[in-house]
Amino acid sequence: MREPLNVVVTTLNNAATLEQCLASVAWADDIVLLDSGSSDATLAIAAKYGARIFTEPFKGYSAQKQSAIDKAAHRWVLLLDADEALAPPARAAIEAALVDPKVAGFRLPRREQVFWTFNHRGVRLNAHLRLFDRQRVRMNAIPVHAAPDTREPVVVLAAAEFVHHGEPDIHTKVSKINAYSTGLVAHKRQRRQRFLALRLTLYPAFFFLRQYIGKRWFLDGWAGFINAVSSAYYVFLKYAKLYEATRQPPTP
């Protein structure tokens, strides 16, 4: 018999994608949804799928997700964003993995929406730690990109793919680039990034090549090219903003 599974989702006005998210995990033993003040149909959709609904003011990505995880009824948690959904084959892979699991968690491959399309089957997907024992894994404190973290062993569960509907158009991508790059400045200043000039001048081009060629984003056609260029610009912008933060403003 497998370990019971708790799905955990945090929301704010996610009615457009939440239905697909919760439908993909309706088989789970418990669903926790922590909302931070939705005014659309988010809570009605959550109630439709029998979620245990909680409401708290937004405390930051890491603290909000950890608060939701702490409300789980079971040790094993599947953490999803409201714009993510499990692919149909993932259920069998997850249920098999939860029969006497020997690790602290599992990384699941994520297939991205790339504007008007989705990652080609040949693209090398990033795998994220989303299925884990909540007693052995906690959220890290990285702003914007907060994620579950542990020093204990985790493995990739290749058959348990999930889909991210996070960037449906270029406008959304560019808005995120601007917001996320600003949100990371204070964190990077605390870490005292070395070789900032080299990172600013060389790393964006390296990142473009790593993603477009190494990760095979070229298989996504023009969407992949635009995604690679804009992602390299994100890398440039976060180091440019960090450099700007180290400069003293001119004296009038």
mmCIF file of C-alpha atoms in Angstrom:
data_model
loop_
_atom_site.group_PDB
_atom_site.id
_atom_site.type_symbol
_atom_site.label_atom_id
_atom_site.label_comp_id
_atom_site.label_asym_id
_atom_site.label_seq_id
_atom_site.Cartn_x
_atom_site.Cartn_y
_atom_site.Cartn_z
ATOM 1 C CA MET A 1 0.000 0.000 0.000
ATOM 2 C CA ARG A 2 1.289 3.457 -0.857
ATOM 3 C CA GLU A 3 1.770 6.380 1.491
ATOM 4 C CA PRO A 4 -1.251 8.744 1.572
ATOM 5 C CA LEU A 5 -0.734 11.825 -0.577
ATOM 6 C CA ASN A 6 -1.498 15.453 0.201
ATOM 7 C CA VAL A 7 -1.682 17.975 -2.646
ATOM 8 C CA VAL A 8 -0.822 21.553 -1.623
ATOM 9 C CA VAL A 9 -1.643 24.643 -3.726
ATOM 10 C CA THR A 10 -1.396 28.383 -2.999
ATOM 11 C CA THR A 11 -3.658 30.770 -4.893
ATOM 12 C CA LEU A 12 -4.615 34.347 -5.684
ATOM 13 C CA ASN A 13 -7.216 34.826 -8.434
ATOM 14 C CA ASN A 14 -6.253 31.661 -10.314
ATOM 15 C CA ALA A 15 -9.680 30.670 -11.633
ATOM 16 C CA ALA A 16 -8.368 30.530 -15.217
ATOM 17 C CA THR A 17 -6.030 27.596 -14.504
ATOM 18 C CA LEU A 18 -7.091 26.101 -11.149
ATOM 19 C CA GLU A 19 -9.749 23.785 -12.588
ATOM 20 C CA GLN A 20 -7.187 21.959 -14.722
ATOM 21 C CA CYS A 21 -4.750 21.818 -11.817
ATOM 22 C CA LEU A 22 -7.178 20.264 -9.334
ATOM 23 C CA ALA A 23 -8.784 17.930 -11.879
ATOM 24 C CA SER A 24 -5.355 16.380 -12.475
ATOM 25 C CA VAL A 25 -4.938 15.528 -8.760
ATOM 26 C CA ALA A 26 -8.545 14.801 -7.787
ATOM 27 C CA TRP A 27 -7.465 11.245 -6.893
ATOM 28 C CA ALA A 28 -5.183 12.439 -4.040
ATOM 29 C CA ASP A 29 -6.106 11.665 -0.428
ATOM 30 C CA ASP A 30 -6.269 15.304 0.636
ATOM 31 C CA ILE A 31 -6.017 18.719 -1.024
ATOM 32 C CA VAL A 32 -4.937 21.829 0.884
ATOM 33 C CA LEU A 33 -5.501 25.204 -0.765
ATOM 34 C CA LEU A 34 -4.129 28.348 0.875
ATOM 35 C CA ASP A 35 -5.595 31.504 -0.663
ATOM 36 C CA SER A 36 -4.425 35.084 -0.130
ATOM 37 C CA GLY A 37 -7.602 36.989 -0.977
ATOM 38 C CA SER A 38 -9.030 35.859 -4.315
ATOM 39 C CA SER A 39 -11.957 37.842 -5.738
ATOM 40 C CA ASP A 40 -12.694 35.539 -8.697
ATOM 41 C CA ALA A 41 -14.044 31.961 -8.776
ATOM 42 C CA THR A 42 -10.900 30.420 -7.253
ATOM 43 C CA LEU A 43 -12.510 29.382 -3.960
ATOM 44 C CA ALA A 44 -15.631 28.000 -5.662
ATOM 45 C CA ILE A 45 -13.446 25.796 -7.869
ATOM 46 C CA ALA A 46 -11.469 24.623 -4.845
ATOM 47 C CA ALA A 47 -14.679 23.728 -3.003
ATOM 48 C CA LYS A 48 -15.883 21.777 -6.048
ATOM 49 C CA TYR A 49 -12.855 19.472 -5.704
ATOM 50 C CA GLY A 50 -13.254 19.054 -1.938
ATOM 51 C CA ALA A 51 -10.152 21.035 -1.004
ATOM 52 C CA ARG A 52 -9.606 22.137 2.574
ATOM 53 C CA ILE A 53 -9.524 25.904 2.084
ATOM 54 C CA PHE A 54 -7.519 28.329 4.213
ATOM 55 C CA THR A 55 -7.089 32.076 3.821
ATOM 56 C CA GLU A 56 -4.041 34.058 4.949
ATOM 57 C CA PRO A 57 -2.461 37.362 3.831
ATOM 58 C CA PHE A 58 0.434 36.853 1.420
ATOM 59 C CA LYS A 59 3.693 36.574 3.405
ATOM 60 C CA GLY A 60 6.120 36.079 0.518
ATOM 61 C CA TYR A 61 6.512 33.052 -1.751
ATOM 62 C CA SER A 62 8.545 30.915 0.644
ATOM 63 C CA ALA A 63 6.587 31.616 3.831
ATOM 64 C CA GLN A 64 3.218 31.275 2.091
ATOM 65 C CA LYS A 65 4.042 27.902 0.574
ATOM 66 C CA GLN A 66 5.566 26.620 3.821
ATOM 67 C CA SER A 67 2.447 27.652 5.711
ATOM 68 C CA ALA A 68 0.346 25.681 3.223
ATOM 69 C CA ILE A 69 2.633 22.638 3.492
ATOM 70 C CA ASP A 70 2.365 22.750 7.293
ATOM 71 C CA LYS A 71 -1.418 22.365 6.986
ATOM 72 C CA ALA A 72 -1.138 19.040 5.155
ATOM 73 C CA ALA A 73 -2.795 16.043 6.803
ATOM 74 C CA HIS A 74 -0.159 13.568 5.562
ATOM 75 C CA ARG A 75 3.650 13.370 5.439
ATOM 76 C CA TRP A 76 3.959 13.063 1.676
ATOM 77 C CA VAL A 77 3.146 16.247 -0.214
ATOM 78 C CA LEU A 78 2.759 17.082 -3.899
ATOM 79 C CA LEU A 79 3.332 20.830 -4.203
ATOM 80 C CA LEU A 80 1.818 22.470 -7.290
ATOM 81 C CA ASP A 81 1.281 26.042 -8.396
ATOM 82 C CA ALA A 82 -2.240 26.894 -9.495
ATOM 83 C CA ASP A 83 -1.070 27.166 -13.124
ATOM 84 C CA GLU A 84 0.438 23.660 -13.121
ATOM 85 C CA ALA A 85 -1.194 20.278 -13.703
ATOM 86 C CA LEU A 86 -0.051 16.656 -13.699
ATOM 87 C CA ALA A 87 0.126 14.886 -17.052
ATOM 88 C CA PRO A 88 -2.200 11.831 -17.133
ATOM 89 C CA PRO A 89 0.585 9.174 -16.825
ATOM 90 C CA ALA A 90 1.967 10.830 -13.683
ATOM 91 C CA ARG A 91 -0.599 9.314 -11.331
ATOM 92 C CA ALA A 92 0.595 5.723 -11.800
ATOM 93 C CA ALA A 93 4.242 6.772 -11.451
ATOM 94 C CA ILE A 94 3.575 8.720 -8.247
ATOM 95 C CA GLU A 95 1.494 5.980 -6.661
ATOM 96 C CA ALA A 96 4.196 3.414 -7.417
ATOM 97 C CA ALA A 97 6.898 5.709 -5.996
ATOM 98 C CA LEU A 98 4.978 6.147 -2.752
ATOM 99 C CA VAL A 99 5.007 2.415 -1.998
ATOM 100 C CA ASP A 100 7.699 2.280 0.696
ATOM 101 C CA PRO A 101 9.742 5.284 -0.551
ATOM 102 C CA LYS A 102 13.419 5.242 0.489
ATOM 103 C CA VAL A 103 14.264 8.874 -0.341
ATOM 104 C CA ALA A 104 13.231 12.276 0.978
ATOM 105 C CA GLY A 105 11.590 13.288 -2.265
ATOM 106 C CA PHE A 106 11.236 13.078 -6.028
ATOM 107 C CA ARG A 107 12.003 15.593 -8.766
ATOM 108 C CA LEU A 108 9.312 15.763 -11.445
ATOM 109 C CA PRO A 109 10.005 16.927 -15.037
ATOM 110 C CA ARG A 110 8.108 20.090 -15.988
ATOM 111 C CA ARG A 111 6.947 20.751 -19.549
ATOM 112 C CA GLU A 112 6.568 24.492 -20.149
ATOM 113 C CA GLN A 113 4.045 26.449 -22.122
ATOM 114 C CA VAL A 114 6.122 28.534 -24.541
ATOM 115 C CA PHE A 115 3.776 31.311 -25.637
ATOM 116 C CA TRP A 116 1.581 29.719 -28.334
ATOM 117 C CA THR A 117 2.960 26.169 -27.947
ATOM 118 C CA PHE A 118 4.462 23.712 -25.456
ATOM 119 C CA ASN A 119 7.930 22.218 -25.199
ATOM 120 C CA HIS A 120 8.697 19.759 -27.978
ATOM 121 C CA ARG A 121 9.026 16.140 -26.796
ATOM 122 C CA GLY A 122 12.755 16.313 -27.535
ATOM 123 C CA VAL A 123 13.466 19.309 -25.278
ATOM 124 C CA ARG A 124 15.463 18.522 -22.132
ATOM 125 C CA LEU A 125 13.064 19.352 -19.330
ATOM 126 C CA ASN A 126 14.062 20.731 -15.946
ATOM 127 C CA ALA A 127 13.074 18.510 -13.014
ATOM 128 C CA HIS A 128 11.781 20.139 -9.827
ATOM 129 C CA LEU A 129 11.465 18.784 -6.290
ATOM 130 C CA ARG A 130 7.674 18.734 -5.884
ATOM 131 C CA LEU A 131 6.871 15.334 -4.343
ATOM 132 C CA PHE A 132 8.436 14.992 -0.895
ATOM 133 C CA ASP A 133 8.255 14.007 2.755
ATOM 134 C CA ARG A 134 7.370 17.284 4.464
ATOM 135 C CA GLN A 135 9.177 16.208 7.639
ATOM 136 C CA ARG A 136 12.469 16.094 5.699
ATOM 137 C CA VAL A 137 12.020 18.931 3.206
ATOM 138 C CA ARG A 138 11.336 22.646 3.715
ATOM 139 C CA MET A 139 11.023 25.708 1.506
ATOM 140 C CA ASN A 140 14.219 27.668 0.940
ATOM 141 C CA ALA A 141 14.345 31.438 1.411
ATOM 142 C CA ILE A 142 15.237 32.534 -2.129
ATOM 143 C CA PRO A 143 12.916 35.418 -3.114
ATOM 144 C CA VAL A 144 10.713 34.919 -6.198
ATOM 145 C CA HIS A 145 12.159 31.458 -6.949
ATOM 146 C CA ALA A 146 11.438 29.883 -3.543
ATOM 147 C CA ALA A 147 11.452 26.074 -3.793
ATOM 148 C CA PRO A 148 11.460 22.958 -1.592
ATOM 149 C CA ASP A 149 14.971 22.051 -0.449
ATOM 150 C CA THR A 150 16.733 19.283 1.456
ATOM 151 C CA ARG A 151 20.187 17.829 2.050
ATOM 152 C CA GLU A 152 18.768 14.316 2.025
ATOM 153 C CA PRO A 153 18.642 12.047 -1.059
ATOM 154 C CA VAL A 154 16.106 12.775 -3.805
ATOM 155 C CA VAL A 155 15.690 11.149 -7.226
ATOM 156 C CA VAL A 156 14.096 12.086 -10.540
ATOM 157 C CA LEU A 157 10.742 10.459 -11.249
ATOM 158 C CA ALA A 158 10.898 10.701 -15.036
ATOM 159 C CA ALA A 159 7.421 9.292 -15.723
ATOM 160 C CA ALA A 160 5.663 11.802 -13.447
ATOM 161 C CA GLU A 161 5.673 14.808 -15.767
ATOM 162 C CA PHE A 162 3.699 17.954 -15.045
ATOM 163 C CA VAL A 163 2.766 20.908 -17.244
ATOM 164 C CA HIS A 164 3.208 24.618 -16.517
ATOM 165 C CA HIS A 165 0.800 27.131 -18.096
ATOM 166 C CA GLY A 166 2.733 30.095 -16.744
ATOM 167 C CA GLU A 167 3.729 32.129 -19.822
ATOM 168 C CA PRO A 168 0.918 32.205 -22.407
ATOM 169 C CA ASP A 169 2.355 35.216 -24.274
ATOM 170 C CA ILE A 170 5.466 37.365 -24.641
ATOM 171 C CA HIS A 171 3.927 40.216 -22.644
ATOM 172 C CA THR A 172 3.570 37.942 -19.611
ATOM 173 C CA LYS A 173 7.154 36.706 -20.017
ATOM 174 C CA VAL A 174 8.561 40.247 -20.153
ATOM 175 C CA SER A 175 6.493 41.354 -17.147
ATOM 176 C CA LYS A 176 7.860 38.445 -15.118
ATOM 177 C CA ILE A 177 11.417 39.208 -16.243
ATOM 178 C CA ASN A 178 11.155 42.748 -14.936
ATOM 179 C CA ALA A 179 9.475 41.815 -11.651
ATOM 180 C CA TYR A 180 11.656 38.789 -10.878
ATOM 181 C CA SER A 181 14.954 40.507 -11.685
ATOM 182 C CA THR A 182 14.063 43.328 -9.292
ATOM 183 C CA GLY A 183 12.934 40.868 -6.620
ATOM 184 C CA LEU A 184 16.320 39.107 -6.626
ATOM 185 C CA VAL A 185 18.551 42.168 -6.164
ATOM 186 C CA ALA A 186 18.575 42.247 -2.346
ATOM 187 C CA HIS A 187 19.170 38.484 -2.146
ATOM 188 C CA LYS A 188 22.116 38.641 -4.533
ATOM 189 C CA ARG A 189 23.619 41.621 -2.709
ATOM 190 C CA GLN A 190 23.558 39.632 0.530
ATOM 191 C CA ARG A 191 25.454 36.808 -1.190
ATOM 192 C CA ARG A 192 28.092 39.268 -2.457
ATOM 193 C CA GLN A 193 28.302 38.058 -6.035
ATOM 194 C CA ARG A 194 31.883 37.898 -7.318
ATOM 195 C CA PHE A 195 33.085 38.691 -10.854
ATOM 196 C CA LEU A 196 30.004 40.813 -11.472
ATOM 197 C CA ALA A 197 31.420 42.420 -14.633
ATOM 198 C CA LEU A 198 32.090 39.002 -16.182
ATOM 199 C CA ARG A 199 28.650 37.741 -15.217
ATOM 200 C CA LEU A 200 27.074 40.818 -16.760
ATOM 201 C CA THR A 201 28.994 40.641 -20.052
ATOM 202 C CA LEU A 202 29.514 36.907 -20.655
ATOM 203 C CA TYR A 203 26.878 34.896 -18.817
ATOM 204 C CA PRO A 204 23.806 35.999 -20.857
ATOM 205 C CA ALA A 205 25.355 34.689 -24.099
ATOM 206 C CA PHE A 206 26.443 31.467 -22.378
ATOM 207 C CA PHE A 207 22.947 31.035 -20.949
ATOM 208 C CA PHE A 208 21.365 31.523 -24.385
ATOM 209 C CA LEU A 209 23.582 28.825 -25.918
ATOM 210 C CA ARG A 210 23.048 26.444 -22.986
ATOM 211 C CA GLN A 211 19.277 26.704 -23.294
ATOM 212 C CA TYR A 212 18.863 26.997 -27.070
ATOM 213 C CA ILE A 213 21.414 24.318 -27.985
ATOM 214 C CA GLY A 214 22.116 22.353 -24.795
ATOM 215 C CA LYS A 215 18.484 22.116 -23.631
ATOM 216 C CA ARG A 216 17.317 21.834 -27.283
ATOM 217 C CA TRP A 217 14.959 24.794 -27.166
ATOM 218 C CA PHE A 218 15.561 25.094 -30.907
ATOM 219 C CA LEU A 219 13.081 22.222 -31.273
ATOM 220 C CA ASP A 220 10.350 24.648 -30.159
ATOM 221 C CA GLY A 221 10.844 26.678 -33.353
ATOM 222 C CA TRP A 222 10.462 30.448 -33.202
ATOM 223 C CA ALA A 223 8.838 30.169 -29.777
ATOM 224 C CA GLY A 224 11.996 28.474 -28.512
ATOM 225 C CA PHE A 225 14.242 31.136 -30.033
ATOM 226 C CA ILE A 226 12.206 33.987 -28.547
ATOM 227 C CA ASN A 227 12.134 32.192 -25.196
ATOM 228 C CA ALA A 228 15.914 31.693 -25.234
ATOM 229 C CA VAL A 229 16.601 35.332 -26.111
ATOM 230 C CA SER A 230 14.191 36.684 -23.493
ATOM 231 C CA SER A 231 15.534 34.289 -20.855
ATOM 232 C CA ALA A 232 19.088 35.438 -21.606
ATOM 233 C CA TYR A 233 17.848 39.005 -21.231
ATOM 234 C CA TYR A 234 16.476 38.061 -17.796
ATOM 235 C CA VAL A 235 19.948 36.849 -16.822
ATOM 236 C CA PHE A 236 21.446 40.116 -18.109
ATOM 237 C CA LEU A 237 18.832 42.255 -16.368
ATOM 238 C CA LYS A 238 19.231 40.724 -12.920
ATOM 239 C CA TYR A 239 22.996 41.330 -12.991
ATOM 240 C CA ALA A 240 22.528 44.811 -14.491
ATOM 241 C CA LYS A 241 20.132 45.703 -11.666
ATOM 242 C CA LEU A 242 22.565 44.249 -9.140
ATOM 243 C CA TYR A 243 25.345 46.396 -10.611
ATOM 244 C CA GLU A 244 23.071 49.430 -10.476
ATOM 245 C CA ALA A 245 22.352 48.734 -6.796
ATOM 246 C CA THR A 246 26.079 48.883 -5.997
ATOM 247 C CA ARG A 247 26.467 52.362 -7.507
ATOM 248 C CA GLN A 248 26.042 55.506 -5.423
ATOM 249 C CA PRO A 249 23.508 57.991 -6.810
ATOM 250 C CA PRO A 250 25.024 61.267 -8.024
ATOM 251 C CA THR A 251 25.090 64.214 -5.661
ATOM 252 C CA PRO A 252 22.931 67.122 -6.897
#
